[in-house]
Amino acid sequence: MPIEWVSLTQLSKECGIDKRTFIANYMADNPPQRHVGDRKSWTRADANRIKRDLFGVEIEDVEVENN
């Protein structure tokens, strides 16, 4: 299964906060796993952990069917 990457913009929207707030308050404890130029990304699994642990966002386990 390929790795799904979540950008800083996407992660901050899913958490319901501004990305500058995420950078200032949470980035040091949750560093991105990938840097491409000035873009930062986390794996989907790590993004879900961040959303659940820091923001209390409920994550539903959904299996993806390959058609």
Backbone as numpy.savetxt, mean C-alpha at the origin, in Angstrom:
# Nx Ny Nz CAx CAy CAz Cx Cy Cz
2.07 -16.74 -9.43 1.23 -15.58 -9.43 2.12 -14.33 -9.43
1.86 -13.37 -10.32 2.69 -12.17 -10.38 2.45 -11.27 -9.16
3.45 -10.49 -8.84 3.35 -9.56 -7.71 2.57 -8.33 -8.15
1.60 -7.93 -7.33 0.84 -6.71 -7.59 1.49 -5.59 -6.78
1.83 -4.49 -7.44 2.47 -3.36 -6.79 1.44 -2.26 -6.57
1.53 -1.59 -5.42 0.62 -0.52 -5.05 1.44 0.76 -4.89
1.08 1.80 -5.63 1.82 3.06 -5.57 1.48 3.84 -4.30
2.29 4.82 -3.99 2.05 5.69 -2.85 0.70 6.38 -2.98
0.39 6.87 -4.15 -0.88 7.55 -4.38 -2.05 6.61 -4.15
-1.96 5.41 -4.70 -3.02 4.43 -4.54 -3.17 4.00 -3.08
-2.06 3.75 -2.40 -2.10 3.34 -1.00 -2.72 4.43 -0.13
-2.32 5.67 -0.34 -2.87 6.75 0.49 -4.36 6.93 0.25
-4.82 6.76 -1.00 -6.25 6.84 -1.28 -7.01 5.71 -0.59
-6.45 4.51 -0.62 -7.10 3.36 0.02 -7.15 3.53 1.54
-6.17 4.24 2.10 -6.14 4.48 3.55 -6.99 5.69 3.93
-7.36 6.50 2.95 -8.20 7.66 3.22 -7.44 8.86 3.76
-6.15 8.96 3.40 -5.35 10.10 3.84 -4.61 10.69 2.65
-4.09 11.90 2.84 -3.29 12.54 1.81 -1.91 11.87 1.77
-1.32 11.78 0.59 -0.02 11.10 0.50 1.07 11.86 1.24
0.97 13.18 1.36 1.97 13.93 2.14 1.89 13.58 3.61
0.67 13.31 4.09 0.50 12.88 5.48 1.13 11.51 5.68
0.94 10.61 4.71 1.55 9.29 4.80 3.07 9.40 4.84
3.62 10.22 3.97 5.07 10.40 3.92 5.59 10.94 5.26
4.93 11.95 5.79 5.40 12.60 7.01 5.27 11.72 8.25
4.22 10.91 8.32 3.92 10.20 9.57 4.14 8.70 9.54
4.10 8.07 8.38 4.12 6.60 8.34 5.22 5.99 7.47
5.83 6.78 6.60 6.81 6.24 5.65 8.04 5.68 6.35
8.51 6.32 7.41 9.73 5.85 8.09 9.55 4.45 8.66
8.37 4.16 9.20 8.11 2.85 9.79 7.66 1.81 8.77
7.24 2.26 7.59 6.75 1.37 6.54 7.38 1.75 5.20
8.69 1.53 5.07 9.38 1.96 3.84 8.89 1.18 2.62
8.90 1.84 1.46 8.48 1.15 0.24 9.46 0.04 -0.12
8.94 -0.96 -0.81 9.77 -2.09 -1.21 10.39 -1.90 -2.59
9.91 -0.91 -3.31 10.44 -0.68 -4.64 10.50 0.82 -4.90
11.63 1.26 -5.46 11.82 2.65 -5.88 12.15 2.63 -7.36
11.38 3.33 -8.14 11.67 3.48 -9.56 11.64 4.98 -9.82
12.82 5.56 -9.94 12.91 7.01 -10.04 12.43 7.61 -8.72
11.44 8.49 -8.80 10.90 9.08 -7.58 9.60 8.40 -7.15
9.24 7.30 -7.81 8.01 6.57 -7.48 8.30 5.49 -6.45
7.39 5.36 -5.50 7.55 4.39 -4.44 6.38 3.42 -4.48
6.66 2.13 -4.23 5.62 1.11 -4.31 5.79 0.06 -3.22
4.66 -0.53 -2.84 4.61 -1.64 -1.89 3.91 -2.80 -2.58
4.20 -4.02 -2.12 3.45 -5.16 -2.65 2.03 -5.08 -2.12
1.09 -5.73 -2.79 -0.30 -5.71 -2.35 -0.42 -6.27 -0.93
0.31 -7.34 -0.62 0.25 -7.94 0.71 0.71 -6.95 1.78
1.79 -6.22 1.52 2.28 -5.26 2.49 1.35 -4.06 2.59
0.79 -3.63 1.47 -0.18 -2.53 1.50 -1.40 -2.91 2.32
-1.87 -4.14 2.18 -3.01 -4.61 2.98 -2.66 -4.64 4.46
-1.44 -5.05 4.80 -1.01 -5.06 6.19 -0.99 -3.64 6.75
-0.47 -2.70 6.00 -0.42 -1.31 6.43 -1.84 -0.78 6.65
-2.72 -1.03 5.71 -4.10 -0.55 5.84 -4.78 -1.15 7.06
-4.57 -2.42 7.29 -5.21 -3.11 8.42 -4.62 -2.67 9.76
-3.29 -2.68 9.87 -2.63 -2.42 11.14 -2.67 -0.94 11.54
-2.45 -0.04 10.60 -2.37 1.37 10.94 -3.71 2.10 10.89
-4.58 1.69 9.98 -5.80 2.46 9.75 -7.08 1.68 10.03
-6.96 0.41 10.36 -8.13 -0.39 10.69 -9.05 -0.67 9.52
-8.53 -0.59 8.31 -9.33 -0.87 7.12 -9.50 -2.37 6.99
-10.74 -2.83 6.91 -11.00 -4.26 6.76 -10.61 -4.72 5.37
-9.87 -5.82 5.30 -9.40 -6.38 4.04 -10.14 -7.68 3.80
-10.80 -7.78 2.66 -11.48 -9.03 2.29 -10.53 -9.86 1.44
-10.42 -11.13 1.79 -9.62 -12.05 0.98 -10.46 -12.46 -0.21
-10.03 -12.08 -1.40 -10.76 -12.38 -2.61 -9.84 -13.17 -3.53
-10.30 -14.33 -3.95 -9.51 -15.11 -4.90 -9.78 -14.60 -6.30
-8.72 -14.46 -7.06 -8.84 -13.99 -8.43 -8.86 -15.19 -9.35
-9.88 -15.25 -10.19 -9.97 -16.37 -11.13 -9.24 -15.99 -12.41
-8.47 -16.93 -12.92 -7.79 -16.72 -14.20 -8.65 -17.30 -15.30
-9.22 -16.43 -16.11 -10.07 -16.88 -17.23 -9.34 -16.72 -18.52
